[in-house]
CSV table of C-alpha atoms and ligand atoms in Angstrom, one decimal:
chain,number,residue,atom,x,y,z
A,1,UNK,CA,33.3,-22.2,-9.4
A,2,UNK,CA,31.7,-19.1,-8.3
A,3,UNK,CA,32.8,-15.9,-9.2
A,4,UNK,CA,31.5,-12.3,-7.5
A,5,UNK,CA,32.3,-10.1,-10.6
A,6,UNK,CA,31.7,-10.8,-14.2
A,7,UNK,CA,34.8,-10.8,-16.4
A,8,UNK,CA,34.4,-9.3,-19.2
A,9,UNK,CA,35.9,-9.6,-22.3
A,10,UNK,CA,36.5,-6.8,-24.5
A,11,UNK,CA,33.9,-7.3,-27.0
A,12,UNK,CA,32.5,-5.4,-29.6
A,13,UNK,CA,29.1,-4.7,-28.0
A,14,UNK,CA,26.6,-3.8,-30.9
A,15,UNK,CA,24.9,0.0,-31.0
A,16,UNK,CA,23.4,-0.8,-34.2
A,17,UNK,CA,19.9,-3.0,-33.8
A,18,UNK,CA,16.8,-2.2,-36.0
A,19,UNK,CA,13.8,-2.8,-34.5
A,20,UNK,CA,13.1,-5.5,-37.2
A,21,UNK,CA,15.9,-7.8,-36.5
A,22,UNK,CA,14.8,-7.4,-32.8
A,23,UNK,CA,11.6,-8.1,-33.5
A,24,UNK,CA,12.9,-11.2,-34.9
A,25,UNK,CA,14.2,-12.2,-32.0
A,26,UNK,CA,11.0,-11.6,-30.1
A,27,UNK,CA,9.3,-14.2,-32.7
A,28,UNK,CA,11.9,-17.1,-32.0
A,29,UNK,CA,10.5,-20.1,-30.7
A,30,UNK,CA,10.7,-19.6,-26.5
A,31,UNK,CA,13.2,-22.0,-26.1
A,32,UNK,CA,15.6,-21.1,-28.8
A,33,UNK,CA,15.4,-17.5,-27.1
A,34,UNK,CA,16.3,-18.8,-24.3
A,35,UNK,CA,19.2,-20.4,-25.1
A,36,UNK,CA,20.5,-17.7,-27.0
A,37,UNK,CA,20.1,-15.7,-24.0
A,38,UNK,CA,21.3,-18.1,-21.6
A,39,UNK,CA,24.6,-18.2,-23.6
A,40,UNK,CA,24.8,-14.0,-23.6
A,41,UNK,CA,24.1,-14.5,-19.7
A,42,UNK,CA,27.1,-17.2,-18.5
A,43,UNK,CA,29.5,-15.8,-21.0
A,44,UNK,CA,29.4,-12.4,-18.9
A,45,UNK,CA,27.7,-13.1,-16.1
A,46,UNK,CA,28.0,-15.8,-12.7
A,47,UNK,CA,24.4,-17.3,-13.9
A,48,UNK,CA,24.1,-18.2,-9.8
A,49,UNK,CA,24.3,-14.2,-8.8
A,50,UNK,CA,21.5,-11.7,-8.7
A,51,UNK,CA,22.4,-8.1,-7.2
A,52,UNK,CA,20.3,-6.9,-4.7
A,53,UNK,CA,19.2,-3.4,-4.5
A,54,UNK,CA,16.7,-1.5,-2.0
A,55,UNK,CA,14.8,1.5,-2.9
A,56,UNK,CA,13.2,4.4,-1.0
A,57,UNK,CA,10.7,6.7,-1.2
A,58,UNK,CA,12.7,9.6,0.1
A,59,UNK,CA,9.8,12.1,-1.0
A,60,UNK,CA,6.1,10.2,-1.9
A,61,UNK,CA,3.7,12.0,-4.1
A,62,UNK,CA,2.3,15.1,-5.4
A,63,UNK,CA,4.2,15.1,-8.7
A,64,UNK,CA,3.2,17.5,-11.5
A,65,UNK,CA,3.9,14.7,-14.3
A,66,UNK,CA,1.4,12.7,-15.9
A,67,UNK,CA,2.9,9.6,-16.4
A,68,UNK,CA,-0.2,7.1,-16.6
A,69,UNK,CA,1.3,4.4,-14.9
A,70,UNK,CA,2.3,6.3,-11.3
A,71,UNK,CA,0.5,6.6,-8.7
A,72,UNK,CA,2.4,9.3,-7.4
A,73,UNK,CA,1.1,12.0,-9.9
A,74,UNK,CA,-1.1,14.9,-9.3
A,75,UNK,CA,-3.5,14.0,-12.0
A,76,UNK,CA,-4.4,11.0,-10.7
A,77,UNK,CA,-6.8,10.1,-8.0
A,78,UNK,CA,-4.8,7.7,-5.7
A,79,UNK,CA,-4.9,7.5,-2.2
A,80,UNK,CA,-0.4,7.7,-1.5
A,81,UNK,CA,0.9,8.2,1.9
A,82,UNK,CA,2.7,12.0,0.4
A,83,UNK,CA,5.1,13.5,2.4
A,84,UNK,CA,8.1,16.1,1.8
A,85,UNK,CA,11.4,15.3,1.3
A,86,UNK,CA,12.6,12.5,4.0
A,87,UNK,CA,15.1,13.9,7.3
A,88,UNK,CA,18.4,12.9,6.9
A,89,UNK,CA,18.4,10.6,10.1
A,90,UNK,CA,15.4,8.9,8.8
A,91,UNK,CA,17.0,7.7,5.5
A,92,UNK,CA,20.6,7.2,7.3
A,93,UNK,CA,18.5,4.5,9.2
A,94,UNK,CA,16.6,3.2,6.8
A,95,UNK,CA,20.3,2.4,4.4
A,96,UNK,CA,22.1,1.2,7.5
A,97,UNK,CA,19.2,-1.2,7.2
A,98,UNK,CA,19.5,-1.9,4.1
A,99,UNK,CA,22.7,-2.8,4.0
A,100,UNK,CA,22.9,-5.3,6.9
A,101,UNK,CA,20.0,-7.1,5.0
A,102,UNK,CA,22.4,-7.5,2.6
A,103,UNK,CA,21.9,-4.7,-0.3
A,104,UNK,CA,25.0,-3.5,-1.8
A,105,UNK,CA,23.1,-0.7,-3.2
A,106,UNK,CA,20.6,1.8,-1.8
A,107,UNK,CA,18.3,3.1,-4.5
A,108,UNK,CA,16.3,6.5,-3.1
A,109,UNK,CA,13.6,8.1,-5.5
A,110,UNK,CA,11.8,11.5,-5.3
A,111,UNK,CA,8.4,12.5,-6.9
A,112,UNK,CA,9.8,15.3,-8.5
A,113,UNK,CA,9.4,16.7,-12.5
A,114,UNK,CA,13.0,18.2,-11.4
A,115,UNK,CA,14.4,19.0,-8.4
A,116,UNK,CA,14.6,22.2,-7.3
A,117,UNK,CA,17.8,24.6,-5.7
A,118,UNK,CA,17.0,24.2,-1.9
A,119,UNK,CA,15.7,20.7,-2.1
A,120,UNK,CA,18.8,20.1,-4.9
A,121,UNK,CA,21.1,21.0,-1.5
A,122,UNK,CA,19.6,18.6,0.6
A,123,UNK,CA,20.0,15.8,-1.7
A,124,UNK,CA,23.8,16.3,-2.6
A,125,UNK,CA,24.3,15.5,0.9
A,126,UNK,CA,22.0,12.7,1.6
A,127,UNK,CA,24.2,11.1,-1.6
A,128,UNK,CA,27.3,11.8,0.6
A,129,UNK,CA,26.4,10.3,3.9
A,130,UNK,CA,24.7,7.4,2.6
A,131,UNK,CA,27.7,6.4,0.4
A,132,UNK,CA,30.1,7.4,3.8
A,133,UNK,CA,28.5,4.4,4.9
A,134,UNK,CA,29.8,1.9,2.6
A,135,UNK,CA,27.1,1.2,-0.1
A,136,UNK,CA,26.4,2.1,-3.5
A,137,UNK,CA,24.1,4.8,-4.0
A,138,UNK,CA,21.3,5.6,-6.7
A,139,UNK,CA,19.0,8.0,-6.6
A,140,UNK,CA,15.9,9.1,-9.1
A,141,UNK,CA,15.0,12.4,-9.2
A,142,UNK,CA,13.0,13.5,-12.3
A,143,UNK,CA,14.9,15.6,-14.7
A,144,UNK,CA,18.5,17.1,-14.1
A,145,UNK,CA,20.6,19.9,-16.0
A,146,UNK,CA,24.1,19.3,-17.0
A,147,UNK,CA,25.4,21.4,-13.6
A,148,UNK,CA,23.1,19.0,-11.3
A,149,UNK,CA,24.7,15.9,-13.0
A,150,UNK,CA,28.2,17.5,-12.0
A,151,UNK,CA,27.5,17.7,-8.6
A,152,UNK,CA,25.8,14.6,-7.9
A,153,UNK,CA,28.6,12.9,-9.3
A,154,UNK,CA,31.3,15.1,-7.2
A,155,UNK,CA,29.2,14.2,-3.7
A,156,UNK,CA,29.5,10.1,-5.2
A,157,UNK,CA,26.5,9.2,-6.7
A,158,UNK,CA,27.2,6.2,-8.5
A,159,UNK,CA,24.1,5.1,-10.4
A,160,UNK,CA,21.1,7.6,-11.8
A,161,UNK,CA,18.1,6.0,-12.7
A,162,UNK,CA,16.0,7.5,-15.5
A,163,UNK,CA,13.6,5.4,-17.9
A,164,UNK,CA,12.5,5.6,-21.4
A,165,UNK,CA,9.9,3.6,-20.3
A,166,UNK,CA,8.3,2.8,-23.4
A,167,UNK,CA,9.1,3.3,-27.1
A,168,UNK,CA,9.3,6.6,-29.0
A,169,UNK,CA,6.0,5.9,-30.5
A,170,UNK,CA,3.9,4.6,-27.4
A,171,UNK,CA,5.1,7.4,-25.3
A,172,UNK,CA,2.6,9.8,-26.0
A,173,UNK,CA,-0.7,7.3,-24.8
A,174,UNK,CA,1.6,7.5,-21.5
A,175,UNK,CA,3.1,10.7,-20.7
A,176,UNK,CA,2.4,14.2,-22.1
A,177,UNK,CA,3.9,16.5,-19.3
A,178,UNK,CA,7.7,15.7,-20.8
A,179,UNK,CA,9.2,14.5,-24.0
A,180,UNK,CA,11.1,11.6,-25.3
A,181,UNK,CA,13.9,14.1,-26.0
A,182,UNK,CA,13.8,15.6,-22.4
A,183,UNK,CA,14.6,11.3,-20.6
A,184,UNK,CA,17.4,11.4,-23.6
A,185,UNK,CA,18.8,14.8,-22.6
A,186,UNK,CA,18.9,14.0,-18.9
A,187,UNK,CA,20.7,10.6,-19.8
A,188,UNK,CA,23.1,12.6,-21.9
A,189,UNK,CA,24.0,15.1,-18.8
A,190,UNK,CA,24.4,11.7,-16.6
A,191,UNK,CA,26.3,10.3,-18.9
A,192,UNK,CA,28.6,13.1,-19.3
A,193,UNK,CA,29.0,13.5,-15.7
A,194,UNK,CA,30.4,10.2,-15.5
A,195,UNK,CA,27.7,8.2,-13.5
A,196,UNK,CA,26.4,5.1,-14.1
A,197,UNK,CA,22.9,5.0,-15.8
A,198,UNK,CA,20.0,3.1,-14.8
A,199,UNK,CA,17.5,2.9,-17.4
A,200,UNK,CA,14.7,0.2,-18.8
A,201,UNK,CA,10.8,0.7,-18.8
A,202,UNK,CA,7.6,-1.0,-17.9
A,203,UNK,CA,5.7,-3.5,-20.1
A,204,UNK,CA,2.1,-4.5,-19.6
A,205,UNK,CA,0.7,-0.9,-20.8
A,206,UNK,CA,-1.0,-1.6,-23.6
A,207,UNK,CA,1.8,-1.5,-25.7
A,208,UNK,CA,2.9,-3.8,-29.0
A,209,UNK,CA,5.6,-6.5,-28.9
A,210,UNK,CA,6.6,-3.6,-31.9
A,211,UNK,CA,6.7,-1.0,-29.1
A,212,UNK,CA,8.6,-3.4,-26.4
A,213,UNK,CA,11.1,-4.3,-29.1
A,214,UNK,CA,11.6,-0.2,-30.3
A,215,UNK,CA,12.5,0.7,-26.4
A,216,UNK,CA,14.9,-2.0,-26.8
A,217,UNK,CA,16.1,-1.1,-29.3
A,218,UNK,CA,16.8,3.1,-28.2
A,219,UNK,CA,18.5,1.5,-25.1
A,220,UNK,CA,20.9,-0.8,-27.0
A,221,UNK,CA,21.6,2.4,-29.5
A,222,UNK,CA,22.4,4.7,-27.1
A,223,UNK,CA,26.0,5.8,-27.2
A,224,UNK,CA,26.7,3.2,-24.4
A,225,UNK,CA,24.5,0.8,-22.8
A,226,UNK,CA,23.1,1.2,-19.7
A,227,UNK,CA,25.1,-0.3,-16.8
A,228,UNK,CA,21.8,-1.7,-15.1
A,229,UNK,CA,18.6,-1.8,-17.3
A,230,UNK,CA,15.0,-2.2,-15.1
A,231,UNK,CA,12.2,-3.8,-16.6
A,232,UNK,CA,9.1,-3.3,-14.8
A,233,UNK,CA,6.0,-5.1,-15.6
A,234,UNK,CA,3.1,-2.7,-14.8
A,235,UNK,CA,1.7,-2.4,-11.1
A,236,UNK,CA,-2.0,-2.0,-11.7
A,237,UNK,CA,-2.3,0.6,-9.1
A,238,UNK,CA,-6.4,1.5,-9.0
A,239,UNK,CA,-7.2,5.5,-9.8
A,240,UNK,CA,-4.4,5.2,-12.4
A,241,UNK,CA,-5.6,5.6,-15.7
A,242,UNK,CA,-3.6,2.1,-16.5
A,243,UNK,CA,-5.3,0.6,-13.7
A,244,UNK,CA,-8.1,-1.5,-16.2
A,245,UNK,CA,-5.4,-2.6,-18.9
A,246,UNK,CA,-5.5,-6.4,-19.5
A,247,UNK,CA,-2.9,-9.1,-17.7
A,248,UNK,CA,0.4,-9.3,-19.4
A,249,UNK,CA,1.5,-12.4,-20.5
A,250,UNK,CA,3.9,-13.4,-18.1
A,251,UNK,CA,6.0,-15.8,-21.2
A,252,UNK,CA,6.0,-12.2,-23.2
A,253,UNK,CA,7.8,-10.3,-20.0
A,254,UNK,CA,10.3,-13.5,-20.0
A,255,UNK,CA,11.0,-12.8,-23.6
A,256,UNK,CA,11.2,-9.4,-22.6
A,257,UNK,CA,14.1,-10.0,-20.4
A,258,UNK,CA,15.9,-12.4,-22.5
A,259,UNK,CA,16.3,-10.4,-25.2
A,260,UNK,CA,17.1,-7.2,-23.3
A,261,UNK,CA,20.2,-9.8,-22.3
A,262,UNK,CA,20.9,-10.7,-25.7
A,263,UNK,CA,20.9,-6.9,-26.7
A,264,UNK,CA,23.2,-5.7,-23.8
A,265,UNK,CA,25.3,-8.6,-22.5
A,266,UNK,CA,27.1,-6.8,-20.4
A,267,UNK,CA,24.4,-4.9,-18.8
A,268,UNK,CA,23.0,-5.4,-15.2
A,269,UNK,CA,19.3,-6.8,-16.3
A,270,UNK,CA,16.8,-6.0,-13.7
A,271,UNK,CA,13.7,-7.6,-12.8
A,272,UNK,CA,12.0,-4.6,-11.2
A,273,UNK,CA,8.5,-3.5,-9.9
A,274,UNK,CA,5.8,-6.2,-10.4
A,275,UNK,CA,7.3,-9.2,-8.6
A,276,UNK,CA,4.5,-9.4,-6.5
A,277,UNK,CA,2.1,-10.5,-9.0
A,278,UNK,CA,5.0,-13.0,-10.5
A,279,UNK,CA,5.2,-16.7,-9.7
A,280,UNK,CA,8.6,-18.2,-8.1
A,281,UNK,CA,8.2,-20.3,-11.5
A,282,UNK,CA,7.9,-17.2,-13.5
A,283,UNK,CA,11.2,-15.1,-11.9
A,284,UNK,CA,12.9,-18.1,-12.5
A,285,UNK,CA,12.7,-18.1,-15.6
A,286,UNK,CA,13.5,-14.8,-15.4
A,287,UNK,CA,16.4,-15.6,-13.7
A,288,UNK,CA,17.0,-18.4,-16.6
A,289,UNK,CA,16.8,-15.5,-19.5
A,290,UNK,CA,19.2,-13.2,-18.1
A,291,UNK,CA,18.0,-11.1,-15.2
A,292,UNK,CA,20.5,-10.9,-12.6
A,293,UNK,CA,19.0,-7.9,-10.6
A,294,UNK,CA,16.4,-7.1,-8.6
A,295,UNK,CA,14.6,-4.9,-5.8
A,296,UNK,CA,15.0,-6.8,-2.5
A,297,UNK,CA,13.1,-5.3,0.6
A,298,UNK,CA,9.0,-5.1,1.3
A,299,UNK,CA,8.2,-2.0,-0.3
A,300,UNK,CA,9.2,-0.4,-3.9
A,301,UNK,CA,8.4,3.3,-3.8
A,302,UNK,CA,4.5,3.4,-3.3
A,303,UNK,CA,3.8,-0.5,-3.7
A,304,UNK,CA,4.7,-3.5,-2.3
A,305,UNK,CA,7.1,-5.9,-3.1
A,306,UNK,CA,7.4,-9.2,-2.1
A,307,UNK,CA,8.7,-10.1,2.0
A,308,UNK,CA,12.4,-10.5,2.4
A,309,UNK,CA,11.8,-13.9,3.8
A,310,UNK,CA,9.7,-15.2,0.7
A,311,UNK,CA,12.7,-14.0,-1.7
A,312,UNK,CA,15.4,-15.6,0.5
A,313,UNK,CA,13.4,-19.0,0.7
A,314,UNK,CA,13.4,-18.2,-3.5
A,315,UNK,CA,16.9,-17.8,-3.4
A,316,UNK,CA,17.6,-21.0,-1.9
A,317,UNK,CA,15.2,-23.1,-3.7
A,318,UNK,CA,17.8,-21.4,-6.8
A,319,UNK,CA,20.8,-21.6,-5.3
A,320,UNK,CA,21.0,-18.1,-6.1
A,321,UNK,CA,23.4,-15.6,-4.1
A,322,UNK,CA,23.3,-12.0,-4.0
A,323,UNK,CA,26.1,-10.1,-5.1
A,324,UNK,CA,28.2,-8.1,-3.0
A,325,UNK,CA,29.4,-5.2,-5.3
A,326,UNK,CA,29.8,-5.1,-9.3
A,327,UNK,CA,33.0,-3.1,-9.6
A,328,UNK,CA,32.3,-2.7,-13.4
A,329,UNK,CA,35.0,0.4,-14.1
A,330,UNK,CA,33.9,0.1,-18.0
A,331,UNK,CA,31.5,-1.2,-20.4
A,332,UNK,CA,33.6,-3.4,-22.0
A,333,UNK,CA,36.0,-4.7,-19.3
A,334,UNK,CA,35.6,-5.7,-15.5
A,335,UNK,CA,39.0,-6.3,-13.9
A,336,UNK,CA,37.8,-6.7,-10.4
A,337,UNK,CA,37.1,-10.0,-8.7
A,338,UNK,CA,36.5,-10.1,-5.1
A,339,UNK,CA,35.2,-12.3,-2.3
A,340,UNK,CA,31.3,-13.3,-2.2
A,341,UNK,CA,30.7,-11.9,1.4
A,342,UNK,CA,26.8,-11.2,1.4
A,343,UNK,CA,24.2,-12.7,3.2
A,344,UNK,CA,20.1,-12.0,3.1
A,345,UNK,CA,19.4,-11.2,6.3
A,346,UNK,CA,15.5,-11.1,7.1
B,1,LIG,N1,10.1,10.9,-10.8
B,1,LIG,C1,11.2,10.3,-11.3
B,1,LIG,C2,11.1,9.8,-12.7
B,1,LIG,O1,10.0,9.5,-13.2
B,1,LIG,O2,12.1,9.7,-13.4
B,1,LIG,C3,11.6,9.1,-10.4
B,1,LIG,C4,10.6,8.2,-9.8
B,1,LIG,S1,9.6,7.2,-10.9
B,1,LIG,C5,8.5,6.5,-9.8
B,1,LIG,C6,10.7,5.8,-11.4
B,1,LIG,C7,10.2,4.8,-12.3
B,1,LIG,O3,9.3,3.9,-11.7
B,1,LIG,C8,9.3,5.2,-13.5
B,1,LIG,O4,10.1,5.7,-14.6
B,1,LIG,C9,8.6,3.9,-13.9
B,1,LIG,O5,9.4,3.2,-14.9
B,1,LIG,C10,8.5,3.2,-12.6
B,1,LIG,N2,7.1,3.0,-12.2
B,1,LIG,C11,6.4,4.0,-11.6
B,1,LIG,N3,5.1,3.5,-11.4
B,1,LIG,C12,5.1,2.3,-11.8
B,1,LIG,C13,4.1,1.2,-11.8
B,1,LIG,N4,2.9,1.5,-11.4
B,1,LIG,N5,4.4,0.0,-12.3
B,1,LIG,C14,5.7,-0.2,-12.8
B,1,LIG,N6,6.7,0.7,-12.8
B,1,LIG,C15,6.4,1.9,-12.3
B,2,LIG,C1,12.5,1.4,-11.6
B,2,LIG,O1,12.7,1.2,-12.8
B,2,LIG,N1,11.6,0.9,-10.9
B,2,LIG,C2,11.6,1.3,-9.5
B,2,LIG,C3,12.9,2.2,-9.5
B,2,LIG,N2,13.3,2.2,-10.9
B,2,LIG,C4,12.8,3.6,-9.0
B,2,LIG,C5,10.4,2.0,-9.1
B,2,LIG,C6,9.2,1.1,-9.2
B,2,LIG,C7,7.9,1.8,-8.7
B,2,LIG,C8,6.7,0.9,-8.7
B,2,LIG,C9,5.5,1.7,-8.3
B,2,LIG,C10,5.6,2.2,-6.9
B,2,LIG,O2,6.0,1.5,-5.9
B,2,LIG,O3,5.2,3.4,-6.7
B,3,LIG,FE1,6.3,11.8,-11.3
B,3,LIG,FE2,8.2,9.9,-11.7
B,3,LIG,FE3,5.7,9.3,-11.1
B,3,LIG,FE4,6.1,10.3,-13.5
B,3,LIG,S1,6.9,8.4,-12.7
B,3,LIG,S2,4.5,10.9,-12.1
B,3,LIG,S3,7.7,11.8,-13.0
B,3,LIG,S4,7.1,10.3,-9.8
């Protein structure tokens, strides 16, 4: 039997890991991991259903942050394709797009440390026409106040994405333009505001299994887990200042994933930017640890991701079907059950 919707039971969903105890779970045997996450995944989950999600650049480059990763920063010397924030028309095309290839949510990020009052304007109605169209929207701005969070979630923005993207104590070798405390203040305000949060990190920068376990860890801690939690494995994007750091383990980033689905079994687990350089062998067992959501489309925001058709033919070699919508109304329960009705379309 296949079912559209998880149904969740009301469970006591833990807020209370140390980073020991997850490091323990990190140092399982692989396949005893696995198991344990497998068992997380089909307790809450259709283990046969990824959600699909497409992202746009709706404004490319020239960001005053120094996060070492992006190739969209200022301080970095990459060649990006920068342009001001997108026309409306342009991005109303590029969703209805989206969605007859079968997304059910369309994901639109801006270079920005914050956006600012006139841009700010512009936005709050992009978020309105794109979800007059049917589809779940998310967007990624850079840091918002408490107002901004109102309003956003007034014109229907369903899902903000905002990662800690690494632990506490790594942060600094990555970023130096923000703090720790400003991603936790923003996720406060979205919180408040009553929107969904999207919110994971990257692995592959250098960073200890330690560090991967302590991000964790501040996700699972947080007053309430993250509806959708990305985990992108580093896209070594040359003139980066991460653009020499050595090959990540690609066994590690499927432990990675499984116990991010052990620590929030209820969350949406998402296997983000890097899927280019992964093997079909390697997203499934991605797939097999818990993920159950991904970017689908040829582009993330400056870098590729893999062609529609190559993720359908991955798909079928699964037998795994996108889902149509999530209709989650809490963490702890999910009422809704509806008809699978999506297709990938190439
Ligand atoms: N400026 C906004 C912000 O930082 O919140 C939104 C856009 S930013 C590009 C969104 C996320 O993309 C980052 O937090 C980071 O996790 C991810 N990202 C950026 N560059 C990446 C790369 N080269 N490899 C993997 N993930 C990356
Ligand atoms: C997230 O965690 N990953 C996406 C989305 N949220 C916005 C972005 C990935 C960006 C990868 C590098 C690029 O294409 O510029
Ligand atoms: Fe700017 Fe976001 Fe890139 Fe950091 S990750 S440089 S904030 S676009």
């Amino acid at each position: 039997m296949q079912t559209d919707t998880p149904n969740f039971e009301k469970v006591q969903l833990r807020h209370d890991w140390s980073v020991a105890e997850v490091e323990n779970l990190f140092n399982q045997p692989f396949n005893d991991l696995m198991f344990q996450a497998q068992q997380e995944h089909r307790h809450n989950f259709d283990p046969n259903r990824v959600q699909i999600s497409t992202l746009l650049s709706i404004k490319t480059g020239g960001c005053p942050e120094d996060c070492g990763y992006c190739p969209q920063s200022v301080h970095h010397d990459v060649d990006v394709d920068v342009h001001a924030l997108m026309e409306m028309d342009q991005i109303l095309n590029a969703a209805k797009t989206a969605k007859t290839n079968g997304a059910s949510r369309f994901c639109m990020g801006a270079a920005w440390r914050y956006p600012k009052p006139r841009d700010f304007e512009k936005v709050v109605n992009i978020v309105k026409e794109v979800k007059a169209l049917g589809m779940e929207t998310c967007m990624t701005l850079g840091m918002l106040n408490k107002e901004q969070t109102q309003e956003l979630k007034a014109a229907g923005l369903d899902y903000y994405n905002h990662n800690l993207d690494t632990s506490r104590e790594f942060y600094g070798e990555i970023i130096t333009t923000r703090t720790y405390q400003d991603r936790l203040d923003t996720l406060a305000h979205v919180r408040d505001a009553g929107m969904s949060v999207c919110c994971g990190g990257i692995v592959g920068m250098g960073e200890s299994r330690t560090d991967r376990a302590a991000m964790l860890v501040e996700l699972a801690n947080l007053p309430k887990h993250p509806e959708s939690v990305p985990i992108n494995l580093l896209v070594k994007v040359e003139g980066t200042p991460l653009s020499e750091v050595a090959d990540f383990d690609p066994l590690e980033f499927v432990r990675m994933i499984a116990v991010a689905r052990i620590l929030m079994p209820q969350s949406w687990v998402r296997l983000s930017a890097g899927r280019e350089s992964m093997s079909d062998e390697m997203q499934a067992l991605c797939f097999l640890a818990g993920a159950n959501s991904m970017f689908y489309g040829d582009q993330l925001l400056t870098t590729p991701n893999p062609e529609k058709d190559k993720d359908k033919a991955l798909f079928a070699r699964l037998g795994i079907e996108p889902v149509k919508s999530e209709h989650k109304d809490t963490e702890h329960s999910c009422k809704g059950k509806q008809k699978h009705e999506a297709v990938l379309a190439s």
